[in-house]
Each structure stands twice: as structure tokens, then as C-alpha cells.
Amino acid sequence: SVLLVHHHGRIVWPTFRAGFRPIVPMVGFSSQVITGRALWYWYGQSDQIILGRLLQASLLGAYSVASQLAMLPANKAMEVVNRVSLPVLSKLQADPEGLRRAHERMLGLAAAYGFGICWGLAAVARDFVLLVLGERWSAAVTPLTLLALIAPLRMLCSLHNTISTAV
């Protein structure tokens, strides 16, 4: 922007010679994406908001740590998968059969990874918490076990959100 001001000698504002009609579909799509992401965020935080009203601070802290640990493998994997899959799936919009195959393949791979890692974490939750966090965090064992069992389902929901955005 400094170069534009230097080159033109003033601030350059865009002109809409065609009016706002060409950007109306983009605004509509963008509002749907923003709404979907905001709802997904509140969905992901709703358990802690509700439990914050019901539990003591120490128990809520243990639950929060367990939640972060349970979702860590899924969050890290889906960060990469969503970033890569969105443009790929967008290119397949005109090919419904190719889109279906890609969707099934992605769901299968995500499920294999998610269920394997997260259920493995649930199986060793007690040892993991005691080894990594210490005896002081033993209250996080039960929430970690339960949350790690459902983490793959949340991971697959995240993938569906990306697929619906791409289409």
C-alpha cells in the first residue's frame, strides 16, 4: 500500500464500475462459511461453557486439559487435511463420481487415522497422564479416556464441513 501511495501520490480506492452485483454471490457464500465456522467454534466450546457452570475450577481445569489432549491428534491432522482437500474437492465439483470417490477415500483414511490414534490414547490414558502430566493431574484420566473415544467422530464432522464448503 505504501508503494501505491508513492506511485499515485494519493490513496487509491477501488471503483465498482459494474456495481456490487458481481460480488453478491461471493458475499452470500462468505456469510455461509463464516456462520458455519462460528457455529462450529461454539459447538466445540459448548461442553466447557456448560461444565464451567457446574464444576469446580480444579475439575474444569482437568477436563479442559483432557479435552485439549484428546483433540490434539485430530486437530493437527485435520489442519493439514482441510487445507489440502478444499482445493482438490473444489476442482471435482463438476465430476460427481470423482467427488464421491474422493469423499469416501478421505473419510476412510481419516477414520483409520482418527480411530487408531485416539482410541489408542484412550487405552493408555492413565499411563499417559501420569507419565506426561504427573500425579497431580490424575483427575484428567477419566475425561481423557471418554473424550478420546469420541474425538474421531468430531474429526470426521470437521471433514464433512470442509467437503460441504468445497461443493
Tab-separated table of C-alpha atoms in Angstrom:
chain	number	residue	atom	x	y	z
A	1	SER	CA	0.000	0.000	0.000
A	2	VAL	CA	2.953	2.333	0.635
A	3	LEU	CA	4.127	1.733	-2.936
A	4	LEU	CA	0.657	2.522	-4.313
A	5	VAL	CA	0.503	5.792	-2.405
A	6	HIS	CA	4.034	6.645	-3.505
A	7	HIS	CA	3.330	5.759	-7.144
A	8	HIS	CA	-0.036	7.544	-7.422
A	9	GLY	CA	0.640	10.323	-4.921
A	10	ARG	CA	-2.616	9.558	-3.100
A	11	ILE	CA	-4.640	6.726	-1.623
A	12	VAL	CA	-6.228	4.661	-4.366
A	13	TRP	CA	-9.754	3.396	-3.714
A	14	PRO	CA	-11.295	0.637	-5.821
A	15	THR	CA	-14.066	1.656	-8.180
A	16	PHE	CA	-17.018	-0.586	-8.835
A	17	ARG	CA	-17.950	0.310	-12.385
A	18	ALA	CA	-20.180	-2.754	-12.657
A	19	GLY	CA	-21.777	-2.048	-9.284
A	20	PHE	CA	-21.954	-4.536	-6.479
A	21	ARG	CA	-23.908	-7.133	-8.483
A	22	PRO	CA	-20.823	-9.290	-9.323
A	23	ILE	CA	-19.818	-9.670	-5.677
A	24	VAL	CA	-23.278	-10.517	-4.281
A	25	PRO	CA	-22.811	-14.307	-4.743
A	26	MET	CA	-19.392	-14.122	-3.049
A	27	VAL	CA	-20.845	-12.223	-0.101
A	28	GLY	CA	-23.601	-14.821	0.220
A	29	PHE	CA	-21.126	-17.707	0.143
A	30	SER	CA	-18.752	-15.948	2.545
A	31	SER	CA	-21.540	-15.325	5.035
A	32	GLN	CA	-22.472	-19.010	4.958
A	33	VAL	CA	-18.850	-20.048	5.556
A	34	ILE	CA	-18.406	-17.551	8.397
A	35	THR	CA	-21.680	-18.646	10.012
A	36	GLY	CA	-20.699	-22.310	9.714
A	37	ARG	CA	-17.295	-21.708	11.272
A	38	ALA	CA	-18.751	-19.635	14.108
A	39	LEU	CA	-21.301	-22.344	14.884
A	40	TRP	CA	-18.553	-24.998	14.741
A	41	TYR	CA	-16.480	-22.982	17.217
A	42	TRP	CA	-19.368	-22.629	19.665
A	43	TYR	CA	-20.207	-26.302	19.233
A	44	GLY	CA	-16.617	-27.177	20.135
A	45	GLN	CA	-16.639	-24.937	23.206
A	46	SER	CA	-20.174	-25.639	24.446
A	47	ASP	CA	-19.132	-28.503	26.713
A	48	GLN	CA	-16.690	-26.300	28.597
A	49	ILE	CA	-19.194	-23.463	28.849
A	50	ILE	CA	-21.809	-25.781	30.348
A	51	LEU	CA	-19.368	-27.580	32.640
A	52	GLY	CA	-17.916	-24.249	33.744
A	53	ARG	CA	-21.228	-23.533	35.423
A	54	LEU	CA	-21.447	-26.977	37.037
A	55	LEU	CA	-17.914	-27.911	38.137
A	56	GLN	CA	-15.322	-26.528	40.492
A	57	ALA	CA	-12.396	-24.724	38.903
A	58	SER	CA	-9.958	-27.594	39.531
A	59	LEU	CA	-12.245	-30.159	37.893
A	60	LEU	CA	-12.918	-27.840	34.964
A	61	GLY	CA	-9.156	-27.425	34.559
A	62	ALA	CA	-8.675	-31.197	34.470
A	63	TYR	CA	-11.489	-31.504	31.924
A	64	SER	CA	-10.034	-28.718	29.799
A	65	VAL	CA	-6.581	-30.335	29.749
A	66	ALA	CA	-8.140	-33.702	28.909
A	67	SER	CA	-10.155	-32.118	26.102
A	68	GLN	CA	-7.078	-30.456	24.610
A	69	LEU	CA	-5.085	-33.692	24.782
A	70	ALA	CA	-7.894	-35.811	23.330
A	71	MET	CA	-8.420	-33.496	20.363
A	72	LEU	CA	-4.729	-32.781	19.709
A	73	PRO	CA	-4.112	-35.622	17.206
A	74	ALA	CA	-7.354	-34.895	15.375
A	75	ASN	CA	-6.786	-31.132	15.284
A	76	LYS	CA	-3.243	-31.413	13.956
A	77	ALA	CA	-4.214	-33.913	11.262
A	78	MET	CA	-7.345	-32.082	10.173
A	79	GLU	CA	-5.473	-28.791	9.927
A	80	VAL	CA	-3.395	-30.274	7.112
A	81	VAL	CA	-6.162	-32.372	5.555
A	82	ASN	CA	-8.613	-29.467	5.382
A	83	ARG	CA	-6.029	-27.132	3.881
A	84	VAL	CA	-5.124	-29.631	1.155
A	85	SER	CA	-8.551	-31.145	0.492
A	86	LEU	CA	-10.521	-27.930	-0.048
A	87	PRO	CA	-8.914	-27.004	-3.395
A	88	VAL	CA	-8.866	-30.628	-4.549
A	89	LEU	CA	-12.546	-31.140	-3.793
A	90	SER	CA	-13.434	-27.770	-5.301
A	91	LYS	CA	-11.930	-28.893	-8.607
A	92	LEU	CA	-14.088	-32.030	-8.500
A	93	GLN	CA	-17.394	-30.136	-8.312
A	94	ALA	CA	-18.202	-30.900	-11.939
A	95	ASP	CA	-17.395	-34.613	-11.519
A	96	PRO	CA	-19.892	-36.096	-9.023
A	97	GLU	CA	-18.449	-39.606	-9.283
A	98	GLY	CA	-14.894	-38.368	-8.708
A	99	LEU	CA	-16.114	-36.259	-5.801
A	100	ARG	CA	-17.857	-39.272	-4.259
A	101	ARG	CA	-14.728	-41.423	-4.596
A	102	ALA	CA	-12.512	-38.703	-3.110
A	103	HIS	CA	-15.002	-38.187	-0.276
A	104	GLU	CA	-15.090	-41.896	0.547
A	105	ARG	CA	-11.300	-42.204	0.360
A	106	MET	CA	-10.783	-39.186	2.609
A	107	LEU	CA	-13.342	-40.435	5.135
A	108	GLY	CA	-11.712	-43.865	5.175
A	109	LEU	CA	-8.214	-42.514	5.697
A	110	ALA	CA	-9.342	-40.006	8.327
A	111	ALA	CA	-11.319	-42.686	10.163
A	112	ALA	CA	-8.402	-45.133	10.122
A	113	TYR	CA	-6.061	-42.493	11.499
A	114	GLY	CA	-8.519	-40.959	13.958
A	115	PHE	CA	-9.873	-44.146	15.473
A	116	GLY	CA	-6.421	-45.713	15.694
A	117	ILE	CA	-4.668	-42.780	17.340
A	118	CYS	CA	-7.490	-41.555	19.550
A	119	TRP	CA	-8.674	-44.961	20.725
A	120	GLY	CA	-5.045	-45.865	21.389
A	121	LEU	CA	-4.783	-42.736	23.516
A	122	ALA	CA	-7.954	-43.751	25.361
A	123	ALA	CA	-6.439	-47.172	26.060
A	124	VAL	CA	-3.299	-45.717	27.653
A	125	ALA	CA	-4.854	-42.571	29.137
A	126	ARG	CA	-3.964	-43.352	32.749
A	127	ASP	CA	-0.319	-44.106	31.999
A	128	PHE	CA	-0.104	-41.159	29.602
A	129	VAL	CA	-1.454	-38.647	32.128
A	130	LEU	CA	0.726	-39.923	34.953
A	131	LEU	CA	3.863	-40.010	32.799
A	132	VAL	CA	3.423	-36.738	30.911
A	133	LEU	CA	1.452	-34.561	33.334
A	134	GLY	CA	2.170	-36.200	36.680
A	135	GLU	CA	0.109	-37.465	39.609
A	136	ARG	CA	-1.328	-34.004	40.208
A	137	TRP	CA	-3.432	-34.311	37.014
A	138	SER	CA	-4.901	-37.730	37.753
A	139	ALA	CA	-8.399	-36.195	37.690
A	140	ALA	CA	-7.940	-35.797	33.915
A	141	VAL	CA	-7.699	-39.570	33.286
A	142	THR	CA	-11.431	-40.327	33.068
A	143	PRO	CA	-12.323	-37.283	30.922
A	144	LEU	CA	-9.356	-38.016	28.638
A	145	THR	CA	-10.476	-41.615	28.193
A	146	LEU	CA	-14.048	-40.628	27.323
A	147	LEU	CA	-13.131	-37.664	25.126
A	148	ALA	CA	-10.518	-39.664	23.218
A	149	LEU	CA	-13.212	-42.204	22.360
A	150	ILE	CA	-15.391	-39.558	20.694
A	151	ALA	CA	-12.587	-37.429	19.197
A	152	PRO	CA	-12.565	-39.350	15.873
A	153	LEU	CA	-16.253	-38.541	15.378
A	154	ARG	CA	-15.582	-34.839	15.813
A	155	MET	CA	-12.692	-35.199	13.384
A	156	LEU	CA	-14.964	-36.718	10.747
A	157	CYS	CA	-17.512	-33.924	11.308
A	158	SER	CA	-14.766	-31.412	10.605
A	159	LEU	CA	-14.022	-33.201	7.341
A	160	HIS	CA	-17.701	-33.042	6.328
A	161	ASN	CA	-17.658	-29.293	6.938
A	162	THR	CA	-14.730	-28.944	4.524
A	163	ILE	CA	-16.427	-31.127	1.922
A	164	SER	CA	-19.672	-29.139	2.082
A	165	THR	CA	-17.722	-25.879	1.759
A	166	ALA	CA	-15.874	-27.180	-1.305
A	167	VAL	CA	-19.066	-28.229	-3.052
